[in-house]
PDB file of C-alpha atoms in Angstrom:
ATOM      1  CA  GLY N1090      -2.026 -18.029   1.361  1.00 76.00           C
ATOM      2  CA  GLU N1091       0.360 -15.622  -0.631  1.00 81.00           C
ATOM      3  CA  ASN N1092       3.537 -14.254   0.912  1.00 88.00           C
ATOM      4  CA  VAL N1093       5.754 -11.657  -0.265  1.00 95.00           C
ATOM      5  CA  GLU N1094       9.272 -11.331   1.081  1.00 96.00           C
ATOM      6  CA  GLN N1095      11.532  -8.428   0.303  1.00 97.00           C
ATOM      7  CA  HIS N1096      15.200  -7.708   0.546  1.00 97.00           C
ATOM      8  CA  PRO N1097      16.965  -5.730   1.456  1.00 97.00           C
ATOM      9  CA  SER N1098      15.066  -3.711   4.235  1.00 96.00           C
ATOM     10  CA  THR N1099      17.589  -0.717   3.908  1.00 97.00           C
ATOM     11  CA  LEU N1100      20.032   0.527   1.104  1.00 98.00           C
ATOM     12  CA  SER N1101      22.278   3.107   0.771  1.00 98.00           C
ATOM     13  CA  VAL N1102      23.807   4.110  -2.589  1.00 98.00           C
ATOM     14  CA  GLN N1103      25.968   7.084  -3.870  1.00 98.00           C
ATOM     15  CA  GLU N1104      24.137   9.413  -6.101  1.00 97.00           C
ATOM     16  CA  GLY N1105      24.599   8.088  -9.819  1.00 97.00           C
ATOM     17  CA  ASP N1106      24.734   4.349  -8.730  1.00 97.00           C
ATOM     18  CA  SER N1107      22.287   1.867  -9.214  1.00 98.00           C
ATOM     19  CA  ALA N1108      19.667   0.537  -6.824  1.00 98.00           C
ATOM     20  CA  VAL N1109      18.325  -3.077  -6.937  1.00 98.00           C
ATOM     21  CA  ILE N1110      15.274  -4.158  -4.859  1.00 98.00           C
ATOM     22  CA  LYS N1111      14.270  -8.037  -4.741  1.00 98.00           C
ATOM     23  CA  CYS N1112      10.882  -9.614  -3.881  1.00 98.00           C
ATOM     24  CA  THR N1113      10.046 -13.252  -3.757  1.00 97.00           C
ATOM     25  CA  TYR N1114       6.412 -14.400  -3.827  1.00 95.00           C
ATOM     26  CA  SER N1115       4.883 -17.729  -2.813  1.00 93.00           C
ATOM     27  CA  ASP N1116       1.649 -18.395  -5.165  1.00 89.00           C
ATOM     28  CA  SER N1117       2.669 -19.434  -8.588  1.00 88.00           C
ATOM     29  CA  ALA N1118      -0.639 -18.400  -9.886  1.00 87.00           C
ATOM     30  CA  SER N1119      -0.172 -14.504  -8.733  1.00 90.00           C
ATOM     31  CA  ASN N1120      -0.317 -12.508 -12.058  1.00 89.00           C
ATOM     32  CA  TYR N1121       0.192  -9.015 -11.266  1.00 92.00           C
ATOM     33  CA  PHE N1122       3.224  -7.145  -9.355  1.00 95.00           C
ATOM     34  CA  PRO N1123       2.990  -3.294  -8.663  1.00 96.00           C
ATOM     35  CA  TRP N1124       5.658  -1.284  -7.027  1.00 98.00           C
ATOM     36  CA  TYR N1125       4.945   1.533  -4.780  1.00 98.00           C
ATOM     37  CA  LYS N1126       7.139   4.418  -3.561  1.00 98.00           C
ATOM     38  CA  GLN N1127       6.456   6.161  -0.265  1.00 98.00           C
ATOM     39  CA  GLU N1128       7.898   9.420   0.337  1.00 97.00           C
ATOM     40  CA  LEU N1129       8.387  10.747   4.062  1.00 95.00           C
ATOM     41  CA  GLY N1130       5.059  11.783   5.464  1.00 93.00           C
ATOM     42  CA  LYS N1131       3.023  10.793   2.382  1.00 95.00           C
ATOM     43  CA  GLY N1132       1.128   7.758   1.592  1.00 96.00           C
ATOM     44  CA  PRO N1133       2.495   4.955  -1.073  1.00 97.00           C
ATOM     45  CA  GLN N1134       2.497   5.891  -4.917  1.00 97.00           C
ATOM     46  CA  LEU N1135       2.483   3.432  -7.888  1.00 97.00           C
ATOM     47  CA  ILE N1136       5.587   3.986  -9.861  1.00 97.00           C
ATOM     48  CA  ILE N1137       5.572   0.811 -11.865  1.00 97.00           C
ATOM     49  CA  ASP N1138       3.600  -2.374 -12.395  1.00 96.00           C
ATOM     50  CA  ILE N1139       4.576  -5.682 -14.436  1.00 95.00           C
ATOM     51  CA  ARG N1140       1.903  -8.609 -15.326  1.00 91.00           C
ATOM     52  CA  SER N1141       2.913 -12.286 -15.440  1.00 86.00           C
ATOM     53  CA  ASN N1142       3.041 -12.333 -19.231  1.00 87.00           C
ATOM     54  CA  VAL N1143       5.959  -9.907 -19.672  1.00 85.00           C
ATOM     55  CA  GLY N1144       9.293 -10.449 -18.357  1.00 91.00           C
ATOM     56  CA  GLU N1145      10.728  -6.841 -18.182  1.00 95.00           C
ATOM     57  CA  LYS N1146       9.270  -3.487 -18.233  1.00 94.00           C
ATOM     58  CA  LYS N1147      11.197  -0.114 -18.180  1.00 97.00           C
ATOM     59  CA  ASP N1148       9.911   3.345 -17.525  1.00 95.00           C
ATOM     60  CA  GLN N1149      12.533   6.193 -17.840  1.00 96.00           C
ATOM     61  CA  ARG N1150      15.284   5.401 -14.913  1.00 97.00           C
ATOM     62  CA  ILE N1151      13.389   2.478 -13.297  1.00 98.00           C
ATOM     63  CA  ALA N1152      12.635  -1.290 -14.604  1.00 98.00           C
ATOM     64  CA  VAL N1153      10.932  -3.983 -13.224  1.00 98.00           C
ATOM     65  CA  THR N1154      12.001  -7.673 -14.049  1.00 97.00           C
ATOM     66  CA  LEU N1155      10.343 -10.989 -13.599  1.00 96.00           C
ATOM     67  CA  ASN N1156      11.316 -14.517 -13.152  1.00 95.00           C
ATOM     68  CA  LYS N1157       8.168 -16.583 -12.797  1.00 92.00           C
ATOM     69  CA  THR N1158       9.844 -19.988 -12.625  1.00 93.00           C
ATOM     70  CA  ALA N1159      11.800 -18.804  -9.731  1.00 94.00           C
ATOM     71  CA  LYS N1160       8.811 -16.825  -8.209  1.00 95.00           C
ATOM     72  CA  HIS N1161      10.876 -13.579  -7.706  1.00 95.00           C
ATOM     73  CA  PHE N1162      10.718  -9.996  -9.174  1.00 97.00           C
ATOM     74  CA  SER N1163      13.277  -7.040  -9.167  1.00 98.00           C
ATOM     75  CA  LEU N1164      12.892  -3.183  -9.157  1.00 98.00           C
ATOM     76  CA  HIS N1165      15.930  -1.451 -10.623  1.00 98.00           C
ATOM     77  CA  ILE N1166      16.750   2.013 -10.311  1.00 98.00           C
ATOM     78  CA  THR N1167      19.458   3.500 -12.590  1.00 97.00           C
ATOM     79  CA  GLU N1168      21.455   6.783 -12.408  1.00 98.00           C
ATOM     80  CA  THR N1169      19.836   7.100  -8.717  1.00 98.00           C
ATOM     81  CA  GLN N1170      19.293  10.975  -7.642  1.00 97.00           C
ATOM     82  CA  PRO N1171      18.681  12.181  -3.952  1.00 96.00           C
ATOM     83  CA  GLU N1172      14.746  12.301  -4.669  1.00 96.00           C
ATOM     84  CA  ASP N1173      14.952   8.552  -5.018  1.00 98.00           C
ATOM     85  CA  SER N1174      15.093   8.139  -1.336  1.00 98.00           C
ATOM     86  CA  ALA N1175      12.110   6.672  -0.091  1.00 98.00           C
ATOM     87  CA  VAL N1176      10.479   3.386   0.927  1.00 97.00           C
ATOM     88  CA  TYR N1177       9.636   0.907  -1.668  1.00 98.00           C
ATOM     89  CA  PHE N1178       7.293  -1.650  -1.319  1.00 98.00           C
ATOM     90  CA  CYS N1179       6.649  -4.639  -3.748  1.00 98.00           C
ATOM     91  CA  ALA N1180       3.321  -6.437  -3.937  1.00 96.00           C
ATOM     92  CA  SER N1181       1.639  -9.307  -5.775  1.00 95.00           C
ATOM     93  CA  SER N1182      -1.925 -10.225  -6.308  1.00 90.00           C
ATOM     94  CA  PRO N1183      -3.451 -13.459  -5.772  1.00 79.00           C
ATOM     95  CA  VAL N1184      -5.396 -14.815  -8.537  1.00 74.00           C
ATOM     96  CA  GLY N1185      -9.363 -14.097  -7.994  1.00 68.00           C
ATOM     97  CA  ALA N1186      -8.810 -11.829  -5.403  1.00 63.00           C
ATOM     98  CA  THR N1187     -10.655  -8.228  -5.742  1.00 66.00           C
ATOM     99  CA  ASN N1188      -8.001  -5.737  -6.159  1.00 70.00           C
ATOM    100  CA  LYS N1189      -6.002  -7.541  -3.168  1.00 82.00           C
ATOM    101  CA  LEU N1190      -2.431  -6.897  -3.115  1.00 91.00           C
ATOM    102  CA  ILE N1191      -0.182  -8.462  -0.793  1.00 93.00           C
ATOM    103  CA  PHE N1192       2.712  -6.130   0.357  1.00 95.00           C
ATOM    104  CA  GLY N1193       6.513  -6.548   1.026  1.00 96.00           C
ATOM    105  CA  THR N1194       7.782  -5.467   3.955  1.00 96.00           C
ATOM    106  CA  GLY N1195       9.515  -2.351   2.298  1.00 97.00           C
ATOM    107  CA  THR N1196      13.003  -1.073   1.597  1.00 97.00           C
ATOM    108  CA  LEU N1197      14.239   2.030   2.815  1.00 97.00           C
ATOM    109  CA  LEU N1198      16.477   3.495   0.112  1.00 98.00           C
ATOM    110  CA  ALA N1199      18.932   6.483   0.995  1.00 98.00           C
ATOM    111  CA  VAL N1200      20.672   8.020  -2.130  1.00 97.00           C
ATOM    112  CA  GLN N1201      23.763   9.592  -0.935  1.00 95.00           C
ATOM    113  CA  PRO N1202      24.423  13.273  -2.458  1.00 91.00           C
TER     114      PRO N1202
ATOM    115  CA  GLU O 593      -7.330  18.148  -7.200  1.00 84.00           C
ATOM    116  CA  ALA O 594      -7.833  14.477  -7.109  1.00 83.00           C
ATOM    117  CA  GLN O 595      -6.765  13.036  -3.870  1.00 95.00           C
ATOM    118  CA  VAL O 596      -7.935  10.984  -0.868  1.00 97.00           C
ATOM    119  CA  THR O 597      -8.090  12.879   2.189  1.00 97.00           C
ATOM    120  CA  GLN O 598      -7.963  11.308   5.700  1.00 97.00           C
ATOM    121  CA  ASN O 599      -8.563  12.796   9.222  1.00 97.00           C
ATOM    122  CA  PRO O 600      -6.891  13.198  11.645  1.00 97.00           C
ATOM    123  CA  ARG O 601      -3.135  13.050  10.794  1.00 97.00           C
ATOM    124  CA  TYR O 602      -2.249  12.289  14.391  1.00 97.00           C
ATOM    125  CA  LEU O 603      -4.152  10.875  17.103  1.00 97.00           C
ATOM    126  CA  ILE O 604      -3.327  10.024  20.381  1.00 97.00           C
ATOM    127  CA  THR O 605      -5.915   8.226  22.881  1.00 96.00           C
ATOM    128  CA  VAL O 606      -6.494   5.868  25.702  1.00 97.00           C
ATOM    129  CA  THR O 607      -7.498   2.273  25.795  1.00 97.00           C
ATOM    130  CA  GLY O 608     -11.034   1.817  25.407  1.00 97.00           C
ATOM    131  CA  LYS O 609     -12.227   5.039  23.983  1.00 97.00           C
ATOM    132  CA  LYS O 610     -13.903   4.726  20.578  1.00 97.00           C
ATOM    133  CA  LEU O 611     -12.425   6.709  17.847  1.00 97.00           C
ATOM    134  CA  THR O 612     -13.295   7.320  14.187  1.00 98.00           C
ATOM    135  CA  VAL O 613     -10.718   7.969  11.422  1.00 98.00           C
ATOM    136  CA  THR O 614     -12.200   9.454   8.447  1.00 98.00           C
ATOM    137  CA  CYS O 615     -11.604   8.950   4.498  1.00 98.00           C
ATOM    138  CA  SER O 616     -12.790  10.766   1.766  1.00 98.00           C
ATOM    139  CA  GLN O 617     -12.261  10.729  -2.015  1.00 98.00           C
ATOM    140  CA  ASN O 618     -13.249  13.059  -4.882  1.00 96.00           C
ATOM    141  CA  MET O 619     -12.250  10.584  -7.681  1.00 96.00           C
ATOM    142  CA  ASN O 620     -15.573   8.921  -7.761  1.00 96.00           C
ATOM    143  CA  HIS O 621     -13.810   5.552  -7.280  1.00 96.00           C
ATOM    144  CA  GLU O 622     -15.866   2.144  -6.843  1.00 95.00           C
ATOM    145  CA  TYR O 623     -13.039   0.828  -4.259  1.00 95.00           C
ATOM    146  CA  MET O 624     -12.071   1.717  -0.979  1.00 97.00           C
ATOM    147  CA  SER O 625      -9.686   0.168   1.241  1.00 97.00           C
ATOM    148  CA  TRP O 626      -8.025   0.776   4.639  1.00 98.00           C
ATOM    149  CA  TYR O 627      -4.431  -0.668   5.481  1.00 98.00           C
ATOM    150  CA  ARG O 628      -2.150  -0.516   8.738  1.00 98.00           C
ATOM    151  CA  GLN O 629       1.836   0.104   8.455  1.00 97.00           C
ATOM    152  CA  ASP O 630       3.663  -1.489  11.031  1.00 96.00           C
ATOM    153  CA  PRO O 631       7.634  -1.613  11.074  1.00 92.00           C
ATOM    154  CA  GLY O 632       8.830  -5.079   9.500  1.00 91.00           C
ATOM    155  CA  LEU O 633       5.526  -5.979   8.552  1.00 94.00           C
ATOM    156  CA  GLY O 634       4.551  -3.843   5.840  1.00 93.00           C
ATOM    157  CA  LEU O 635       1.097  -2.771   4.613  1.00 95.00           C
ATOM    158  CA  ARG O 636      -1.562  -5.106   5.951  1.00 96.00           C
ATOM    159  CA  GLN O 637      -5.294  -4.750   4.702  1.00 95.00           C
ATOM    160  CA  ILE O 638      -8.026  -4.134   7.247  1.00 97.00           C
ATOM    161  CA  TYR O 639     -11.436  -3.909   5.370  1.00 97.00           C
ATOM    162  CA  TYR O 640     -12.077  -3.165   1.946  1.00 96.00           C
ATOM    163  CA  SER O 641     -15.358  -1.912   0.149  1.00 96.00           C
ATOM    164  CA  MET O 642     -16.317  -2.738  -3.761  1.00 93.00           C
ATOM    165  CA  ASN O 643     -19.109  -0.429  -3.830  1.00 93.00           C
ATOM    166  CA  VAL O 644     -21.777   1.456  -1.527  1.00 95.00           C
ATOM    167  CA  GLU O 645     -23.165  -0.700   1.101  1.00 95.00           C
ATOM    168  CA  VAL O 646     -20.600  -3.374  -0.025  1.00 94.00           C
ATOM    169  CA  THR O 647     -17.736  -4.473   2.690  1.00 96.00           C
ATOM    170  CA  ASP O 648     -15.533  -7.026   3.533  1.00 94.00           C
ATOM    171  CA  LYS O 649     -12.788  -8.095   5.867  1.00 95.00           C
ATOM    172  CA  GLY O 650      -9.372  -7.925   4.853  1.00 93.00           C
ATOM    173  CA  ASP O 651      -6.183  -9.665   6.414  1.00 92.00           C
ATOM    174  CA  VAL O 652      -6.420  -7.999   9.915  1.00 96.00           C
ATOM    175  CA  PRO O 653      -9.906  -6.778  10.755  1.00 97.00           C
ATOM    176  CA  GLU O 654     -10.200  -7.671  14.262  1.00 97.00           C
ATOM    177  CA  GLY O 655     -11.040  -4.725  16.482  1.00 97.00           C
ATOM    178  CA  TYR O 656     -11.915  -2.541  13.734  1.00 98.00           C
ATOM    179  CA  LYS O 657     -15.287  -1.660  11.848  1.00 98.00           C
ATOM    180  CA  VAL O 658     -16.175   0.297   8.726  1.00 98.00           C
ATOM    181  CA  SER O 659     -19.093   1.587   6.524  1.00 97.00           C
ATOM    182  CA  ARG O 660     -19.625   2.742   3.196  1.00 97.00           C
ATOM    183  CA  LYS O 661     -23.056   4.760   3.161  1.00 97.00           C
ATOM    184  CA  GLU O 662     -21.778   7.222   0.232  1.00 97.00           C
ATOM    185  CA  LYS O 663     -19.247   6.489  -2.266  1.00 97.00           C
ATOM    186  CA  ARG O 664     -16.891   8.829  -1.157  1.00 97.00           C
ATOM    187  CA  ASN O 665     -16.544   8.102   2.423  1.00 98.00           C
ATOM    188  CA  PHE O 666     -15.172   5.075   3.910  1.00 98.00           C
ATOM    189  CA  PRO O 667     -14.551   5.805   7.940  1.00 98.00           C
ATOM    190  CA  LEU O 668     -12.702   3.408   9.990  1.00 98.00           C
ATOM    191  CA  ILE O 669     -13.975   2.736  13.574  1.00 98.00           C
ATOM    192  CA  LEU O 670     -12.410   1.565  16.496  1.00 98.00           C
ATOM    193  CA  GLU O 671     -14.996   0.905  18.936  1.00 96.00           C
ATOM    194  CA  SER O 672     -12.539  -0.081  21.811  1.00 97.00           C
ATOM    195  CA  PRO O 673      -9.031   0.771  20.831  1.00 98.00           C
ATOM    196  CA  SER O 674      -6.042  -1.259  22.489  1.00 97.00           C
ATOM    197  CA  PRO O 675      -2.332  -0.477  22.460  1.00 97.00           C
ATOM    198  CA  ASN O 676      -1.695  -3.161  19.735  1.00 97.00           C
ATOM    199  CA  GLN O 677      -3.836  -0.981  17.519  1.00 98.00           C
ATOM    200  CA  THR O 678      -0.899   1.939  17.716  1.00 98.00           C
ATOM    201  CA  SER O 679      -0.048   1.837  14.016  1.00 98.00           C
ATOM    202  CA  LEU O 680       0.203   4.200  11.116  1.00 98.00           C
ATOM    203  CA  TYR O 681      -3.140   4.111   8.959  1.00 98.00           C
ATOM    204  CA  PHE O 682      -3.775   4.580   5.132  1.00 98.00           C
ATOM    205  CA  CYS O 683      -7.079   4.943   3.332  1.00 98.00           C
ATOM    206  CA  ALA O 684      -7.012   4.041  -0.651  1.00 97.00           C
ATOM    207  CA  SER O 685      -8.971   4.060  -3.462  1.00 97.00           C
ATOM    208  CA  SER O 686      -9.041   2.735  -7.271  1.00 95.00           C
ATOM    209  CA  GLN O 687     -11.446   3.346 -10.083  1.00 94.00           C
ATOM    210  CA  THR O 688     -12.369   0.074 -10.544  1.00 91.00           C
ATOM    211  CA  VAL O 689     -12.289  -3.297  -8.477  1.00 87.00           C
ATOM    212  CA  GLU O 690      -9.743  -4.807 -10.923  1.00 86.00           C
ATOM    213  CA  VAL O 691      -6.259  -5.803  -9.520  1.00 84.00           C
ATOM    214  CA  SER O 692      -4.523  -3.496 -11.974  1.00 86.00           C
ATOM    215  CA  SER O 693      -6.571  -0.596 -11.135  1.00 90.00           C
ATOM    216  CA  PRO O 694      -3.897   1.665  -9.265  1.00 93.00           C
ATOM    217  CA  LEU O 695      -4.455   2.391  -5.494  1.00 95.00           C
ATOM    218  CA  HIS O 696      -4.378   6.146  -4.469  1.00 97.00           C
ATOM    219  CA  PHE O 697      -3.439   6.499  -0.885  1.00 97.00           C
ATOM    220  CA  GLY O 698      -3.978   8.976   1.666  1.00 97.00           C
ATOM    221  CA  ASN O 699      -1.165  10.686   3.807  1.00 96.00           C
ATOM    222  CA  GLY O 700      -1.929   8.617   6.480  1.00 97.00           C
ATOM    223  CA  THR O 701      -2.907   8.702  10.247  1.00 98.00           C
ATOM    224  CA  ARG O 702      -0.746   7.997  13.094  1.00 98.00           C
ATOM    225  CA  LEU O 703      -2.656   6.547  15.998  1.00 98.00           C
ATOM    226  CA  THR O 704      -1.053   6.113  19.473  1.00 98.00           C
ATOM    227  CA  VAL O 705      -3.191   4.298  21.869  1.00 98.00           C
ATOM    228  CA  THR O 706      -1.908   4.440  25.423  1.00 97.00           C
TER     229      THR O 706
END
């Protein structure tokens, strides 16, 4: 079955720097890749997603890139702010699965003021 | 306010004592699901439901039961909890069963089984 690897597990950056989190998936037929942000004491929340027919998508300071050949996708956060501190999860969706997401193991991002 | 509500937020119990974690959503969503979150393992799906009276196993269903008698409620039942079920549990819902329909998560239930 589908497997998603996520790196790094922890990431510390200075406020204003960029942060990059990378994920690799195993099922070449996967076609949907969302990113969720989990703040302390809360449930995950969707922040951006990308489909397999798109190479890059941006939303203000966050962007996601997808390399289907290499089967990996990345989350890019520019001009980081303390409120970006959270756990970030990538996920992929196996083809034919009913709203089934396989999540990565999470990245704890700490933005130092 | 549109939300997914889980109760309780924290629960400490002993091995073998049946418990239920409730989940309710007020968005008239079709799809509901339960996940457990463990360090180093991410979020793993326990059970899901595509509509009333339609439920199916996820990736880690052993030791759990669910029911979907009403569209808004999707309780998680542990008939005989064991210490390896100590975890952080999340209920989630989405408007449709399509994979691109965003999941809305509750704030979690931290369960400790001693």
